[in-house]
């Protein structure tokens, strides 16, 4: 019987939960013997000219091997108008930017030595506010004439709303958040006698990281081996490589010793890329019968100090997905990425799509309130129907498959939506200080949006076991389990006998890696394709072995035996075939290139209570359909949904990375940055739905980000809904108690 | 995240600790549970040259009745105080508040003595100790002295303790028959109070109200107490909760918001102390 769709406990978990993973900082590789320890000296100011760096005193501190600055680096500087230097040279543009690197014999000596590096900063005005950044009074890069580093879409055409009976517009914020993975950033590296650099890096994409770091060091990628050991989370912020490891690789060559680096939690919060960070103006127009006719999304994306993915790519995802699950004939979507003197922004779970969903889902509620219609009903009237797929959006996306209304209805039914509305009305009538709010979100997102390929390789060993290599290097998702299940199902070999390897560029030279909810659909499909090739090879061998026609040979996937159709007695095993084939011959090495984006979707309903006396919000229920096609392993699938729901609720209620007017981070420790915990979350109510895609052999879409995308606006909408009777129309995220109390007070003052 | 270089000394008795303090003078800092001091040291906001660890002094870990007070050893951990039978029966407000501090890890390390001696206006236990009119016992080179709670908290991170003194005991009047209420307002369950209110209820005297995070130091809501004494209803009296306070003004919680919270939470804590169960989250 196939194990697909069964709750298989992840094979990774025993180790991760008992002895713990081997993260970069845990490595005891002999190659790292004698390593020096590294710490970056980071800018304490947001924007300044660096006029002098005096490292003489630091160089004399106990254990110091070297203090290195931009002046020492003999690497080609990165190019472009807004080039991000390896180490800051004449200017710094955010608190946390690396300015120097200190190397010491022992780790404990680092902080003392780093403190002694004396940097003269000649302050320049900080640029924090996005409107200020747009105005360009202070330019971050001399020689440019604007802080806008990139645009997506085309400027807003107001005439799109001509003829709409009702038009509602609102400026909303999708705030900056910190990815804060459990494992902070870390790297270790050593140059071999052969002149090759080996680097261990906490990354989501060993091959992309290798190419980027080798490029920075002026190496051919083959002159570098990059290994991602266990990786303790990334959420998008460990895509590829930051500039820091380039400096480490260079430093190791410079001092002729291996180098180890692990940042502190405070460094992680301030210097690892942040996510989101959009100011949006949403405009929605339609008629009083509930039909939406036009939607406008005007985005100002906070790019931070240097253009990373948050500037270059993600706002394009936002504009692409602007219309969500709705049939809206006219769309205006435009984004300007503007540079500010803050930490650069990049991917964070959902990366551009949650921002789109938040915009359209807030807009739908604003529209519903304006025309006095229930938000569920307004959504239902505008959802794309199941018979309209593939659906071409006005922004250029082609949605593959979807059952948007069915998802919404399933959530409403499971929640007893009508009963909840009645309870809401009852409390309002009774003047209960604790009010109830219901928040809906219908969402669709794009996964495997990069449409790049992925590698898959496998070999049947002489003992009949399987070793497989995937290019999808995981960082907590459990690929080793899921991919083994795919192969076990296909080959009839028990998954205990299948080892999935990943993360070492010497074993997998070409790959893309894990981001954008792409792994199962691309990496898994690559595995399946490799499995198909091996099966065909095996069929030939089996036919020869039993002297039968190839067409008569079948694989019994219940016990992994090859047999003449209907004659199990003469069956031969994978082991026998592998032995017959000879060393490594029963193998396949494929590049799955038939990759097209898929569009998971779902509906979420959040139920919150709001204490009108204090502004406190408590999330009581979160009911979700997250449809990403057929499920390989419900346990892993639900795990992704749980994490996603939690992170979405966290953005809606708690998390925000903030700066003061001078550009100092004000939430730079975990005492200030409010991540969510189990105590703020209800039991999640997960509903099943599985609509396959036609675009890959497994029929699967991505689940890694989906639940984050739906839950964020659902929770936010619930908070606003709770207060709608007071005249509150919007509360920005995070809907912390002060902000909610303020909204209540303002509303009370208006009446 | 890495403290500056320091020497570590462990004391096994109060006398030994006093000796070490005398020896090192201003360079030394006492270490109890470490959950306020160590974070400061890791952020290099504190850099004592010598740390004198008193956290393992067994003679300072106890909860016992002595006549009409409950005596609590200064090194009693929050968890032990919270779960102590005598404390729960005789000084239930203090026992309850100890259980509201931080998260389980913090409660298994942090001590009541450290919490009070630190003089952090955001800490919870000082408000309870104030509301209970407890007496604090300190030992120094010249012997022991008693300090009323009302005179102990001097300002931001400053107390009546001298640098050569050790807080050894907290004496809390038994109050088994008095109602109490504690309202701790946080964003997350385990957070520090944005504002907190501790009330020791009516009879035989008027309710006493302690405020968390409403000024430079832990304080009593004297205006509320006066209003109650003058015959105001709890709801009316609670309106005075922010009078004379100077709460911190921060992005996530402005001074104005805190003043508002103080009134709402005081009303609720008073209602709770009177046996009610106020609506609210
Ligand atoms: C994550 C986290 C969350 C927390 N949340 C809360 C919370 O919600 N509410 C709350 O009230 N507290 C909270 N705390 C603080 C916690 O309660 C501390 O344990 C307490 O404030 C200090 O007690 P300690 O024993 O750890 O003292 P230490 O940190 O060891 O010492 C604190 C200070 O007091 C001095 N000191 C200690 N003992 C004595 C003594 N006997 N005599 C004289 N001086 C002394 C020390 O020299 C030092 O200056 C939190 C702490 C952490 C780390």
Coordinates of N, CA, C and O in Angstrom, one line a residue, chain A residues 52-61 64 66-69 72 100 102 113 116-119:
Chain A
X52 N 37.8 57.9 9.6 CA 39.0 57.2 10.0 C 38.7 55.9 10.8 O 37.7 55.9 11.5
X53 N 39.5 54.9 10.7 CA 39.4 53.7 11.5 C 40.8 53.5 12.1 O 41.7 53.3 11.4
X54 N 40.8 53.5 13.4 CA 42.0 53.2 14.1 C 41.9 51.9 14.8 O 41.2 51.8 15.8
X55 N 42.7 50.9 14.3 CA 42.5 49.6 14.9 C 43.8 49.2 15.7 O 44.0 48.1 16.1
X56 N 44.6 50.2 16.0 CA 45.9 49.8 16.6 C 45.7 49.3 18.0 O 46.3 48.2 18.4
X57 N 44.8 49.9 18.8 CA 44.6 49.4 20.1 C 44.0 48.0 20.1 O 44.4 47.1 20.9
X58 N 43.0 47.9 19.2 CA 42.4 46.6 19.1 C 43.4 45.5 18.7 O 43.3 44.4 19.2
X59 N 44.3 45.8 17.8 CA 45.3 44.9 17.4 C 46.2 44.4 18.5 O 46.7 43.3 18.4
X60 N 46.3 45.2 19.5 CA 47.2 44.8 20.7 C 46.4 44.1 21.7 O 47.0 43.6 22.7
X61 N 45.1 43.9 21.6 CA 44.3 43.3 22.6 C 44.6 41.8 22.7 O 45.1 41.2 21.7
X64 N 44.3 38.8 19.7 CA 43.9 39.3 18.4 C 44.9 38.8 17.3 O 46.1 39.0 17.4
X66 N 44.1 39.5 13.8 CA 44.1 40.6 12.8 C 42.8 41.4 13.0 O 41.8 40.9 13.5
X67 N 42.9 42.6 12.6 CA 41.8 43.5 12.5 C 41.8 44.0 11.1 O 42.7 44.7 10.6
X68 N 40.7 43.7 10.3 CA 40.7 44.0 8.9 C 39.6 44.9 8.5 O 38.5 44.9 9.1
X69 N 40.0 45.9 7.7 CA 39.0 46.8 7.2 C 39.0 46.9 5.7 O 39.7 46.2 5.0
X72 N 42.1 47.0 3.8 CA 42.9 45.8 3.6 C 42.4 44.9 2.5 O 43.2 44.1 1.9
X100 N 34.4 46.5 10.0 CA 35.7 45.8 10.2 C 35.5 44.4 10.6 O 34.4 44.0 11.1
X102 N 37.2 41.5 13.1 CA 38.2 41.2 14.1 C 38.4 39.7 14.2 O 37.4 38.9 14.2
X113 N 38.0 42.9 22.0 CA 38.8 43.5 20.9 C 37.9 44.4 20.0 O 38.3 45.5 19.7
X116 N 37.4 47.8 20.9 CA 38.5 48.8 20.9 C 38.8 49.3 19.5 O 39.6 50.2 19.3
X117 N 38.1 48.8 18.5 CA 38.2 49.4 17.1 C 37.6 50.7 17.1 O 36.4 50.9 17.4
X118 N 38.4 51.7 16.8 CA 37.9 53.1 17.0 C 37.6 53.7 15.6 O 38.5 53.9 14.8
X119 N 36.3 53.9 15.4 CA 35.9 54.3 14.0 C 35.3 55.8 14.2 O 34.5 56.0 15.1

